[in-house]
Amino acid sequence: MKTLTIAALSLIALSGNASEIKDVKITKTMMSQSYGSVIFIKVDEAPSRGSGHCHTNHSWDYVIATESEFGKQMLSQILTAYAAQKTIALKGNDLCTIVNGSEDLTRIELY
């Protein structure tokens, strides 16, 4: 029980640095053979991130791995938002597992 409590508290602490930004537009995207099926995303305002956050890439705000079905759906939403210049909300997870130094994107909302 003690281990479960510690694990739950650790997850809560980790989610404290996760970024979320609303009412932004995508200004650029990038895919490169060097990164395989990953798309990098830049928005018109910098997401607010807490100290100690894994994100250190100042050129890009989020990344998505597009090889899964969910990743393909996220890519579709990103390209739609970019092409139509839709206002969006984005949320990361305070993890940089796809590309070291770039926060993984976990949610997108199109307005």
PDB file of N, CA and C in Angstrom:
ATOM      1  N   MET A   1       0.823  -1.192   0.000  1.00  0.00           N
ATOM      2  CA  MET A   1       0.000   0.000   0.000  1.00  0.00           C
ATOM      3  C   MET A   1       0.867   1.256   0.000  1.00  0.00           C
ATOM      4  N   LYS A   2       1.943   1.221   0.782  1.00  0.00           N
ATOM      5  CA  LYS A   2       2.842   2.372   0.853  1.00  0.00           C
ATOM      6  C   LYS A   2       3.474   2.637  -0.514  1.00  0.00           C
ATOM      7  N   THR A   3       3.868   1.570  -1.216  1.00  0.00           N
ATOM      8  CA  THR A   3       4.457   1.713  -2.542  1.00  0.00           C
ATOM      9  C   THR A   3       3.460   2.314  -3.520  1.00  0.00           C
ATOM     10  N   LEU A   4       2.213   1.886  -3.445  1.00  0.00           N
ATOM     11  CA  LEU A   4       1.169   2.418  -4.319  1.00  0.00           C
ATOM     12  C   LEU A   4       0.949   3.906  -4.062  1.00  0.00           C
ATOM     13  N   THR A   5       0.950   4.300  -2.809  1.00  0.00           N
ATOM     14  CA  THR A   5       0.776   5.710  -2.446  1.00  0.00           C
ATOM     15  C   THR A   5       1.934   6.547  -2.973  1.00  0.00           C
ATOM     16  N   ILE A   6       3.152   6.058  -2.818  1.00  0.00           N
ATOM     17  CA  ILE A   6       4.329   6.778  -3.317  1.00  0.00           C
ATOM     18  C   ILE A   6       4.267   6.901  -4.834  1.00  0.00           C
ATOM     19  N   ALA A   7       3.875   5.838  -5.522  1.00  0.00           N
ATOM     20  CA  ALA A   7       3.762   5.877  -6.982  1.00  0.00           C
ATOM     21  C   ALA A   7       2.713   6.893  -7.420  1.00  0.00           C
ATOM     22  N   ALA A   8       1.583   6.926  -6.741  1.00  0.00           N
ATOM     23  CA  ALA A   8       0.523   7.879  -7.087  1.00  0.00           C
ATOM     24  C   ALA A   8       0.982   9.311  -6.863  1.00  0.00           C
ATOM     25  N   LEU A   9       1.657   9.559  -5.762  1.00  0.00           N
ATOM     26  CA  LEU A   9       2.165  10.906  -5.484  1.00  0.00           C
ATOM     27  C   LEU A   9       3.229  11.319  -6.492  1.00  0.00           C
ATOM     28  N   SER A  10       4.040  10.379  -6.940  1.00  0.00           N
ATOM     29  CA  SER A  10       5.052  10.675  -7.957  1.00  0.00           C
ATOM     30  C   SER A  10       4.403  11.090  -9.266  1.00  0.00           C
ATOM     31  N   LEU A  11       3.338  10.403  -9.655  1.00  0.00           N
ATOM     32  CA  LEU A  11       2.629  10.760 -10.882  1.00  0.00           C
ATOM     33  C   LEU A  11       1.999  12.137 -10.775  1.00  0.00           C
ATOM     34  N   ILE A  12       1.447  12.451  -9.634  1.00  0.00           N
ATOM     35  CA  ILE A  12       0.862  13.774  -9.423  1.00  0.00           C
ATOM     36  C   ILE A  12       1.947  14.834  -9.512  1.00  0.00           C
ATOM     37  N   ALA A  13       3.092  14.582  -8.921  1.00  0.00           N
ATOM     38  CA  ALA A  13       4.197  15.543  -8.955  1.00  0.00           C
ATOM     39  C   ALA A  13       4.695  15.740 -10.377  1.00  0.00           C
ATOM     40  N   LEU A  14       4.791  14.663 -11.144  1.00  0.00           N
ATOM     41  CA  LEU A  14       5.252  14.773 -12.528  1.00  0.00           C
ATOM     42  C   LEU A  14       4.287  15.572 -13.377  1.00  0.00           C
ATOM     43  N   SER A  15       2.992  15.416 -13.153  1.00  0.00           N
ATOM     44  CA  SER A  15       2.016  16.126 -13.967  1.00  0.00           C
ATOM     45  C   SER A  15       1.990  17.613 -13.649  1.00  0.00           C
ATOM     46  N   GLY A  16       2.632  18.031 -12.566  1.00  0.00           N
ATOM     47  CA  GLY A  16       2.660  19.433 -12.186  1.00  0.00           C
ATOM     48  C   GLY A  16       3.418  20.309 -13.162  1.00  0.00           C
ATOM     49  N   ASN A  17       4.345  19.755 -13.925  1.00  0.00           N
ATOM     50  CA  ASN A  17       5.120  20.518 -14.894  1.00  0.00           C
ATOM     51  C   ASN A  17       4.581  20.392 -16.311  1.00  0.00           C
ATOM     52  N   ALA A  18       3.542  19.603 -16.502  1.00  0.00           N
ATOM     53  CA  ALA A  18       2.976  19.438 -17.841  1.00  0.00           C
ATOM     54  C   ALA A  18       2.459  20.782 -18.341  1.00  0.00           C
ATOM     55  N   SER A  19       2.717  21.068 -19.603  1.00  0.00           N
ATOM     56  CA  SER A  19       2.294  22.358 -20.152  1.00  0.00           C
ATOM     57  C   SER A  19       0.910  22.266 -20.771  1.00  0.00           C
ATOM     58  N   GLU A  20       0.245  23.388 -20.779  1.00  0.00           N
ATOM     59  CA  GLU A  20      -1.049  23.519 -21.436  1.00  0.00           C
ATOM     60  C   GLU A  20      -1.145  24.954 -21.922  1.00  0.00           C
ATOM     61  N   ILE A  21      -1.583  25.132 -23.143  1.00  0.00           N
ATOM     62  CA  ILE A  21      -1.710  26.474 -23.703  1.00  0.00           C
ATOM     63  C   ILE A  21      -2.985  26.537 -24.527  1.00  0.00           C
ATOM     64  N   LYS A  22      -3.689  27.663 -24.410  1.00  0.00           N
ATOM     65  CA  LYS A  22      -4.970  27.830 -25.106  1.00  0.00           C
ATOM     66  C   LYS A  22      -4.926  29.062 -25.993  1.00  0.00           C
ATOM     67  N   ASP A  23      -5.836  29.091 -26.956  1.00  0.00           N
ATOM     68  CA  ASP A  23      -6.012  30.240 -27.845  1.00  0.00           C
ATOM     69  C   ASP A  23      -4.740  30.590 -28.610  1.00  0.00           C
ATOM     70  N   VAL A  24      -4.116  29.578 -29.203  1.00  0.00           N
ATOM     71  CA  VAL A  24      -2.914  29.785 -30.009  1.00  0.00           C
ATOM     72  C   VAL A  24      -3.141  29.253 -31.418  1.00  0.00           C
ATOM     73  N   LYS A  25      -2.224  29.606 -32.305  1.00  0.00           N
ATOM     74  CA  LYS A  25      -2.225  29.076 -33.667  1.00  0.00           C
ATOM     75  C   LYS A  25      -0.864  28.461 -33.948  1.00  0.00           C
ATOM     76  N   ILE A  26      -0.866  27.452 -34.790  1.00  0.00           N
ATOM     77  CA  ILE A  26       0.381  26.808 -35.187  1.00  0.00           C
ATOM     78  C   ILE A  26       1.075  27.710 -36.199  1.00  0.00           C
ATOM     79  N   THR A  27       2.345  28.015 -35.942  1.00  0.00           N
ATOM     80  CA  THR A  27       3.099  28.872 -36.856  1.00  0.00           C
ATOM     81  C   THR A  27       3.978  28.074 -37.805  1.00  0.00           C
ATOM     82  N   LYS A  28       4.402  26.881 -37.383  1.00  0.00           N
ATOM     83  CA  LYS A  28       5.186  26.030 -38.281  1.00  0.00           C
ATOM     84  C   LYS A  28       5.210  24.602 -37.763  1.00  0.00           C
ATOM     85  N   THR A  29       5.471  23.689 -38.680  1.00  0.00           N
ATOM     86  CA  THR A  29       5.642  22.278 -38.354  1.00  0.00           C
ATOM     87  C   THR A  29       6.868  21.777 -39.099  1.00  0.00           C
ATOM     88  N   MET A  30       7.409  20.644 -38.657  1.00  0.00           N
ATOM     89  CA  MET A  30       8.577  20.086 -39.331  1.00  0.00           C
ATOM     90  C   MET A  30       8.606  18.577 -39.148  1.00  0.00           C
ATOM     91  N   MET A  31       8.882  17.896 -40.244  1.00  0.00           N
ATOM     92  CA  MET A  31       9.195  16.472 -40.206  1.00  0.00           C
ATOM     93  C   MET A  31      10.521  16.314 -40.938  1.00  0.00           C
ATOM     94  N   SER A  32      11.335  15.373 -40.481  1.00  0.00           N
ATOM     95  CA  SER A  32      12.647  15.168 -41.077  1.00  0.00           C
ATOM     96  C   SER A  32      12.958  13.682 -41.098  1.00  0.00           C
ATOM     97  N   GLN A  33      13.639  13.255 -42.132  1.00  0.00           N
ATOM     98  CA  GLN A  33      14.045  11.859 -42.217  1.00  0.00           C
ATOM     99  C   GLN A  33      14.901  11.479 -41.004  1.00  0.00           C
ATOM    100  N   SER A  34      15.608  12.441 -40.454  1.00  0.00           N
ATOM    101  CA  SER A  34      16.452  12.186 -39.282  1.00  0.00           C
ATOM    102  C   SER A  34      15.649  11.731 -38.069  1.00  0.00           C
ATOM    103  N   TYR A  35      14.375  12.160 -37.992  1.00  0.00           N
ATOM    104  CA  TYR A  35      13.537  11.834 -36.837  1.00  0.00           C
ATOM    105  C   TYR A  35      12.445  10.822 -37.162  1.00  0.00           C
ATOM    106  N   GLY A  36      12.433  10.289 -38.347  1.00  0.00           N
ATOM    107  CA  GLY A  36      11.436   9.287 -38.708  1.00  0.00           C
ATOM    108  C   GLY A  36      10.037   9.866 -38.758  1.00  0.00           C
ATOM    109  N   SER A  37       9.100   9.224 -38.100  1.00  0.00           N
ATOM    110  CA  SER A  37       7.688   9.613 -38.188  1.00  0.00           C
ATOM    111  C   SER A  37       7.272  10.597 -37.094  1.00  0.00           C
ATOM    112  N   VAL A  38       8.159  11.496 -36.740  1.00  0.00           N
ATOM    113  CA  VAL A  38       7.890  12.497 -35.701  1.00  0.00           C
ATOM    114  C   VAL A  38       7.612  13.842 -36.360  1.00  0.00           C
ATOM    115  N   ILE A  39       6.588  14.547 -35.867  1.00  0.00           N
ATOM    116  CA  ILE A  39       6.327  15.910 -36.327  1.00  0.00           C
ATOM    117  C   ILE A  39       6.570  16.867 -35.160  1.00  0.00           C
ATOM    118  N   PHE A  40       7.278  17.938 -35.459  1.00  0.00           N
ATOM    119  CA  PHE A  40       7.555  18.999 -34.488  1.00  0.00           C
ATOM    120  C   PHE A  40       6.558  20.126 -34.728  1.00  0.00           C
ATOM    121  N   ILE A  41       6.124  20.782 -33.647  1.00  0.00           N
ATOM    122  CA  ILE A  41       5.091  21.817 -33.735  1.00  0.00           C
ATOM    123  C   ILE A  41       5.553  23.061 -32.992  1.00  0.00           C
ATOM    124  N   LYS A  42       5.333  24.223 -33.621  1.00  0.00           N
ATOM    125  CA  LYS A  42       5.612  25.523 -33.001  1.00  0.00           C
ATOM    126  C   LYS A  42       4.330  26.333 -33.024  1.00  0.00           C
ATOM    127  N   VAL A  43       3.991  26.972 -31.896  1.00  0.00           N
ATOM    128  CA  VAL A  43       2.800  27.817 -31.818  1.00  0.00           C
ATOM    129  C   VAL A  43       3.210  29.267 -31.591  1.00  0.00           C
ATOM    130  N   ASP A  44       2.235  30.175 -31.735  1.00  0.00           N
ATOM    131  CA  ASP A  44       2.549  31.603 -31.702  1.00  0.00           C
ATOM    132  C   ASP A  44       2.799  32.180 -30.312  1.00  0.00           C
ATOM    133  N   GLU A  45       2.638  31.395 -29.261  1.00  0.00           N
ATOM    134  CA  GLU A  45       3.000  31.792 -27.898  1.00  0.00           C
ATOM    135  C   GLU A  45       3.711  30.620 -27.238  1.00  0.00           C
ATOM    136  N   ALA A  46       4.677  30.911 -26.414  1.00  0.00           N
ATOM    137  CA  ALA A  46       5.410  29.838 -25.737  1.00  0.00           C
ATOM    138  C   ALA A  46       4.581  29.257 -24.597  1.00  0.00           C
ATOM    139  N   PRO A  47       4.421  27.939 -24.550  1.00  0.00           N
ATOM    140  CA  PRO A  47       3.719  27.316 -23.429  1.00  0.00           C
ATOM    141  C   PRO A  47       4.462  27.575 -22.118  1.00  0.00           C
ATOM    142  N   SER A  48       3.718  27.707 -21.047  1.00  0.00           N
ATOM    143  CA  SER A  48       4.305  27.910 -19.722  1.00  0.00           C
ATOM    144  C   SER A  48       4.678  26.552 -19.143  1.00  0.00           C
ATOM    145  N   ARG A  49       5.924  26.425 -18.734  1.00  0.00           N
ATOM    146  CA  ARG A  49       6.398  25.170 -18.158  1.00  0.00           C
ATOM    147  C   ARG A  49       7.084  25.458 -16.834  1.00  0.00           C
ATOM    148  N   GLY A  50       6.886  24.569 -15.878  1.00  0.00           N
ATOM    149  CA  GLY A  50       7.500  24.734 -14.569  1.00  0.00           C
ATOM    150  C   GLY A  50       8.995  24.464 -14.602  1.00  0.00           C
ATOM    151  N   SER A  51       9.675  24.869 -13.552  1.00  0.00           N
ATOM    152  CA  SER A  51      11.109  24.608 -13.462  1.00  0.00           C
ATOM    153  C   SER A  51      11.340  23.106 -13.350  1.00  0.00           C
ATOM    154  N   GLY A  52      12.446  22.658 -13.882  1.00  0.00           N
ATOM    155  CA  GLY A  52      12.756  21.239 -13.854  1.00  0.00           C
ATOM    156  C   GLY A  52      12.073  20.446 -14.951  1.00  0.00           C
ATOM    157  N   HIS A  53      11.419  21.123 -15.871  1.00  0.00           N
ATOM    158  CA  HIS A  53      10.722  20.461 -16.967  1.00  0.00           C
ATOM    159  C   HIS A  53      11.733  19.872 -17.940  1.00  0.00           C
ATOM    160  N   CYS A  54      11.389  18.774 -18.576  1.00  0.00           N
ATOM    161  CA  CYS A  54      12.301  18.113 -19.515  1.00  0.00           C
ATOM    162  C   CYS A  54      12.471  18.888 -20.820  1.00  0.00           C
ATOM    163  N   HIS A  55      11.541  19.776 -21.141  1.00  0.00           N
ATOM    164  CA  HIS A  55      11.576  20.487 -22.421  1.00  0.00           C
ATOM    165  C   HIS A  55      12.665  21.555 -22.418  1.00  0.00           C
ATOM    166  N   THR A  56      13.618  21.431 -23.341  1.00  0.00           N
ATOM    167  CA  THR A  56      14.710  22.401 -23.466  1.00  0.00           C
ATOM    168  C   THR A  56      14.864  22.915 -24.889  1.00  0.00           C
ATOM    169  N   ASN A  57      14.042  22.450 -25.812  1.00  0.00           N
ATOM    170  CA  ASN A  57      14.131  22.818 -27.225  1.00  0.00           C
ATOM    171  C   ASN A  57      13.402  24.142 -27.457  1.00  0.00           C
ATOM    172  N   HIS A  58      14.133  25.201 -27.752  1.00  0.00           N
ATOM    173  CA  HIS A  58      13.521  26.513 -27.948  1.00  0.00           C
ATOM    174  C   HIS A  58      13.019  26.730 -29.377  1.00  0.00           C
ATOM    175  N   SER A  59      13.337  25.823 -30.279  1.00  0.00           N
ATOM    176  CA  SER A  59      12.880  25.948 -31.667  1.00  0.00           C
ATOM    177  C   SER A  59      11.473  25.400 -31.869  1.00  0.00           C
ATOM    178  N   TRP A  60      11.096  24.408 -31.053  1.00  0.00           N
ATOM    179  CA  TRP A  60       9.814  23.724 -31.213  1.00  0.00           C
ATOM    180  C   TRP A  60       9.134  23.604 -29.864  1.00  0.00           C
ATOM    181  N   ASP A  61       7.789  23.600 -29.861  1.00  0.00           N
ATOM    182  CA  ASP A  61       7.039  23.534 -28.607  1.00  0.00           C
ATOM    183  C   ASP A  61       6.613  22.121 -28.221  1.00  0.00           C
ATOM    184  N   TYR A  62       6.265  21.296 -29.202  1.00  0.00           N
ATOM    185  CA  TYR A  62       5.793  19.932 -28.924  1.00  0.00           C
ATOM    186  C   TYR A  62       6.220  18.999 -30.048  1.00  0.00           C
ATOM    187  N   VAL A  63       6.167  17.702 -29.765  1.00  0.00           N
ATOM    188  CA  VAL A  63       6.392  16.674 -30.779  1.00  0.00           C
ATOM    189  C   VAL A  63       5.315  15.604 -30.669  1.00  0.00           C
ATOM    190  N   ILE A  64       5.064  14.957 -31.804  1.00  0.00           N
ATOM    191  CA  ILE A  64       4.131  13.829 -31.856  1.00  0.00           C
ATOM    192  C   ILE A  64       4.788  12.720 -32.665  1.00  0.00           C
ATOM    193  N   ALA A  65       4.725  11.497 -32.164  1.00  0.00           N
ATOM    194  CA  ALA A  65       5.115  10.322 -32.938  1.00  0.00           C
ATOM    195  C   ALA A  65       3.884   9.894 -33.727  1.00  0.00           C
ATOM    196  N   THR A  66       4.017   9.739 -35.030  1.00  0.00           N
ATOM    197  CA  THR A  66       2.843   9.516 -35.882  1.00  0.00           C
ATOM    198  C   THR A  66       2.670   8.079 -36.363  1.00  0.00           C
ATOM    199  N   GLU A  67       3.434   7.130 -35.830  1.00  0.00           N
ATOM    200  CA  GLU A  67       3.296   5.762 -36.341  1.00  0.00           C
ATOM    201  C   GLU A  67       2.075   5.028 -35.795  1.00  0.00           C
ATOM    202  N   SER A  68       1.546   5.435 -34.652  1.00  0.00           N
ATOM    203  CA  SER A  68       0.351   4.777 -34.102  1.00  0.00           C
ATOM    204  C   SER A  68      -0.913   5.380 -34.724  1.00  0.00           C
ATOM    205  N   GLU A  69      -2.029   4.713 -34.536  1.00  0.00           N
ATOM    206  CA  GLU A  69      -3.305   5.241 -35.048  1.00  0.00           C
ATOM    207  C   GLU A  69      -3.627   6.587 -34.392  1.00  0.00           C
ATOM    208  N   PHE A  70      -3.397   6.681 -33.089  1.00  0.00           N
ATOM    209  CA  PHE A  70      -3.627   7.944 -32.387  1.00  0.00           C
ATOM    210  C   PHE A  70      -2.708   9.041 -32.928  1.00  0.00           C
ATOM    211  N   GLY A  71      -1.458   8.706 -33.160  1.00  0.00           N
ATOM    212  CA  GLY A  71      -0.506   9.670 -33.716  1.00  0.00           C
ATOM    213  C   GLY A  71      -0.931  10.166 -35.087  1.00  0.00           C
ATOM    214  N   LYS A  72      -1.475   9.275 -35.903  1.00  0.00           N
ATOM    215  CA  LYS A  72      -1.965   9.673 -37.234  1.00  0.00           C
ATOM    216  C   LYS A  72      -3.161  10.611 -37.114  1.00  0.00           C
ATOM    217  N   GLN A  73      -4.034  10.344 -36.160  1.00  0.00           N
ATOM    218  CA  GLN A  73      -5.183  11.224 -35.943  1.00  0.00           C
ATOM    219  C   GLN A  73      -4.732  12.590 -35.423  1.00  0.00           C
ATOM    220  N   MET A  74      -3.747  12.600 -34.532  1.00  0.00           N
ATOM    221  CA  MET A  74      -3.198  13.870 -34.042  1.00  0.00           C
ATOM    222  C   MET A  74      -2.561  14.648 -35.195  1.00  0.00           C
ATOM    223  N   LEU A  75      -1.809  13.962 -36.052  1.00  0.00           N
ATOM    224  CA  LEU A  75      -1.192  14.609 -37.212  1.00  0.00           C
ATOM    225  C   LEU A  75      -2.251  15.247 -38.095  1.00  0.00           C
ATOM    226  N   SER A  76      -3.347  14.548 -38.326  1.00  0.00           N
ATOM    227  CA  SER A  76      -4.444  15.085 -39.130  1.00  0.00           C
ATOM    228  C   SER A  76      -5.001  16.363 -38.510  1.00  0.00           C
ATOM    229  N   GLN A  77      -5.193  16.346 -37.200  1.00  0.00           N
ATOM    230  CA  GLN A  77      -5.698  17.536 -36.503  1.00  0.00           C
ATOM    231  C   GLN A  77      -4.701  18.693 -36.582  1.00  0.00           C
ATOM    232  N   ILE A  78      -3.421  18.393 -36.416  1.00  0.00           N
ATOM    233  CA  ILE A  78      -2.382  19.430 -36.489  1.00  0.00           C
ATOM    234  C   ILE A  78      -2.352  20.056 -37.876  1.00  0.00           C
ATOM    235  N   LEU A  79      -2.378  19.235 -38.917  1.00  0.00           N
ATOM    236  CA  LEU A  79      -2.333  19.762 -40.285  1.00  0.00           C
ATOM    237  C   LEU A  79      -3.591  20.552 -40.625  1.00  0.00           C
ATOM    238  N   THR A  80      -4.741  20.096 -40.145  1.00  0.00           N
ATOM    239  CA  THR A  80      -5.992  20.834 -40.344  1.00  0.00           C
ATOM    240  C   THR A  80      -5.918  22.196 -39.671  1.00  0.00           C
ATOM    241  N   ALA A  81      -5.475  22.210 -38.424  1.00  0.00           N
ATOM    242  CA  ALA A  81      -5.370  23.470 -37.677  1.00  0.00           C
ATOM    243  C   ALA A  81      -4.388  24.423 -38.341  1.00  0.00           C
ATOM    244  N   TYR A  82      -3.280  23.902 -38.817  1.00  0.00           N
ATOM    245  CA  TYR A  82      -2.265  24.741 -39.459  1.00  0.00           C
ATOM    246  C   TYR A  82      -2.776  25.304 -40.784  1.00  0.00           C
ATOM    247  N   ALA A  83      -3.330  24.447 -41.623  1.00  0.00           N
ATOM    248  CA  ALA A  83      -3.796  24.882 -42.947  1.00  0.00           C
ATOM    249  C   ALA A  83      -4.933  25.894 -42.852  1.00  0.00           C
ATOM    250  N   ALA A  84      -5.832  25.702 -41.898  1.00  0.00           N
ATOM    251  CA  ALA A  84      -6.986  26.596 -41.746  1.00  0.00           C
ATOM    252  C   ALA A  84      -6.719  27.745 -40.770  1.00  0.00           C
ATOM    253  N   GLN A  85      -5.515  27.755 -40.187  1.00  0.00           N
ATOM    254  CA  GLN A  85      -5.159  28.760 -39.171  1.00  0.00           C
ATOM    255  C   GLN A  85      -6.220  28.839 -38.068  1.00  0.00           C
ATOM    256  N   LYS A  86      -6.635  27.650 -37.598  1.00  0.00           N
ATOM    257  CA  LYS A  86      -7.613  27.534 -36.515  1.00  0.00           C
ATOM    258  C   LYS A  86      -6.954  27.845 -35.175  1.00  0.00           C
ATOM    259  N   THR A  87      -7.729  28.419 -34.277  1.00  0.00           N
ATOM    260  CA  THR A  87      -7.285  28.616 -32.903  1.00  0.00           C
ATOM    261  C   THR A  87      -7.413  27.276 -32.182  1.00  0.00           C
ATOM    262  N   ILE A  88      -6.392  26.935 -31.400  1.00  0.00           N
ATOM    263  CA  ILE A  88      -6.345  25.619 -30.760  1.00  0.00           C
ATOM    264  C   ILE A  88      -5.909  25.728 -29.303  1.00  0.00           C
ATOM    265  N   ALA A  89      -6.051  24.618 -28.609  1.00  0.00           N
ATOM    266  CA  ALA A  89      -5.476  24.425 -27.272  1.00  0.00           C
ATOM    267  C   ALA A  89      -4.641  23.153 -27.335  1.00  0.00           C
ATOM    268  N   LEU A  90      -3.485  23.174 -26.691  1.00  0.00           N
ATOM    269  CA  LEU A  90      -2.584  22.030 -26.684  1.00  0.00           C
ATOM    270  C   LEU A  90      -2.202  21.686 -25.252  1.00  0.00           C
ATOM    271  N   LYS A  91      -1.947  20.401 -25.028  1.00  0.00           N
ATOM    272  CA  LYS A  91      -1.504  19.958 -23.711  1.00  0.00           C
ATOM    273  C   LYS A  91      -0.420  18.908 -23.875  1.00  0.00           C
ATOM    274  N   GLY A  92       0.641  19.066 -23.111  1.00  0.00           N
ATOM    275  CA  GLY A  92       1.715  18.086 -23.077  1.00  0.00           C
ATOM    276  C   GLY A  92       1.599  17.226 -21.834  1.00  0.00           C
ATOM    277  N   ASN A  93       2.611  16.379 -21.630  1.00  0.00           N
ATOM    278  CA  ASN A  93       2.559  15.467 -20.490  1.00  0.00           C
ATOM    279  C   ASN A  93       3.789  15.548 -19.588  1.00  0.00           C
ATOM    280  N   ASP A  94       4.629  16.552 -19.785  1.00  0.00           N
ATOM    281  CA  ASP A  94       5.863  16.716 -19.010  1.00  0.00           C
ATOM    282  C   ASP A  94       6.823  15.554 -19.228  1.00  0.00           C
ATOM    283  N   LEU A  95       6.708  14.894 -20.364  1.00  0.00           N
ATOM    284  CA  LEU A  95       7.647  13.835 -20.721  1.00  0.00           C
ATOM    285  C   LEU A  95       8.271  14.173 -22.066  1.00  0.00           C
ATOM    286  N   CYS A  96       9.520  13.810 -22.217  1.00  0.00           N
ATOM    287  CA  CYS A  96      10.236  14.026 -23.477  1.00  0.00           C
ATOM    288  C   CYS A  96      10.725  12.675 -23.978  1.00  0.00           C
ATOM    289  N   THR A  97       9.784  11.748 -24.197  1.00  0.00           N
ATOM    290  CA  THR A  97      10.136  10.376 -24.562  1.00  0.00           C
ATOM    291  C   THR A  97      10.306  10.180 -26.061  1.00  0.00           C
ATOM    292  N   ILE A  98       9.671  11.022 -26.873  1.00  0.00           N
ATOM    293  CA  ILE A  98       9.739  10.865 -28.328  1.00  0.00           C
ATOM    294  C   ILE A  98      11.055  11.418 -28.852  1.00  0.00           C
ATOM    295  N   VAL A  99      11.379  12.642 -28.449  1.00  0.00           N
ATOM    296  CA  VAL A  99      12.645  13.295 -28.795  1.00  0.00           C
ATOM    297  C   VAL A  99      13.173  13.944 -27.520  1.00  0.00           C
ATOM    298  N   ASN A 100      14.391  13.633 -27.167  1.00  0.00           N
ATOM    299  CA  ASN A 100      14.985  14.201 -25.959  1.00  0.00           C
ATOM    300  C   ASN A 100      14.960  15.731 -26.016  1.00  0.00           C
ATOM    301  N   GLY A 101      14.417  16.357 -24.982  1.00  0.00           N
ATOM    302  CA  GLY A 101      14.374  17.813 -24.905  1.00  0.00           C
ATOM    303  C   GLY A 101      13.138  18.450 -25.508  1.00  0.00           C
ATOM    304  N   SER A 102      12.217  17.648 -26.052  1.00  0.00           N
ATOM    305  CA  SER A 102      10.982  18.173 -26.652  1.00  0.00           C
ATOM    306  C   SER A 102       9.779  17.474 -26.023  1.00  0.00           C
ATOM    307  N   GLU A 103       8.845  18.259 -25.489  1.00  0.00           N
ATOM    308  CA  GLU A 103       7.702  17.685 -24.770  1.00  0.00           C
ATOM    309  C   GLU A 103       6.736  16.956 -25.700  1.00  0.00           C
ATOM    310  N   ASP A 104       6.294  15.786 -25.267  1.00  0.00           N
ATOM    311  CA  ASP A 104       5.310  14.990 -26.007  1.00  0.00           C
ATOM    312  C   ASP A 104       3.944  15.673 -25.929  1.00  0.00           C
ATOM    313  N   LEU A 105       3.280  15.816 -27.071  1.00  0.00           N
ATOM    314  CA  LEU A 105       1.930  16.373 -27.116  1.00  0.00           C
ATOM    315  C   LEU A 105       0.928  15.253 -26.874  1.00  0.00           C
ATOM    316  N   THR A 106      -0.029  15.490 -25.980  1.00  0.00           N
ATOM    317  CA  THR A 106      -1.005  14.456 -25.647  1.00  0.00           C
ATOM    318  C   THR A 106      -2.441  14.862 -25.941  1.00  0.00           C
ATOM    319  N   ARG A 107      -2.664  16.151 -26.240  1.00  0.00           N
ATOM    320  CA  ARG A 107      -4.042  16.598 -26.467  1.00  0.00           C
ATOM    321  C   ARG A 107      -4.049  17.819 -27.375  1.00  0.00           C
ATOM    322  N   ILE A 108      -5.061  17.873 -28.253  1.00  0.00           N
ATOM    323  CA  ILE A 108      -5.283  19.045 -29.091  1.00  0.00           C
ATOM    324  C   ILE A 108      -6.783  19.311 -29.150  1.00  0.00           C
ATOM    325  N   GLU A 109      -7.144  20.570 -29.072  1.00  0.00           N
ATOM    326  CA  GLU A 109      -8.533  20.998 -29.241  1.00  0.00           C
ATOM    327  C   GLU A 109      -8.554  22.062 -30.329  1.00  0.00           C
ATOM    328  N   LEU A 110      -9.422  21.902 -31.308  1.00  0.00           N
ATOM    329  CA  LEU A 110      -9.620  22.918 -32.344  1.00  0.00           C
ATOM    330  C   LEU A 110     -10.877  23.691 -32.020  1.00  0.00           C
ATOM    331  N   TYR A 111     -10.828  25.002 -32.126  1.00  0.00           N
ATOM    332  CA  TYR A 111     -12.006  25.837 -31.860  1.00  0.00           C
ATOM    333  C   TYR A 111     -12.649  26.211 -33.179  1.00  0.00           C
TER     334      TYR A 111
END
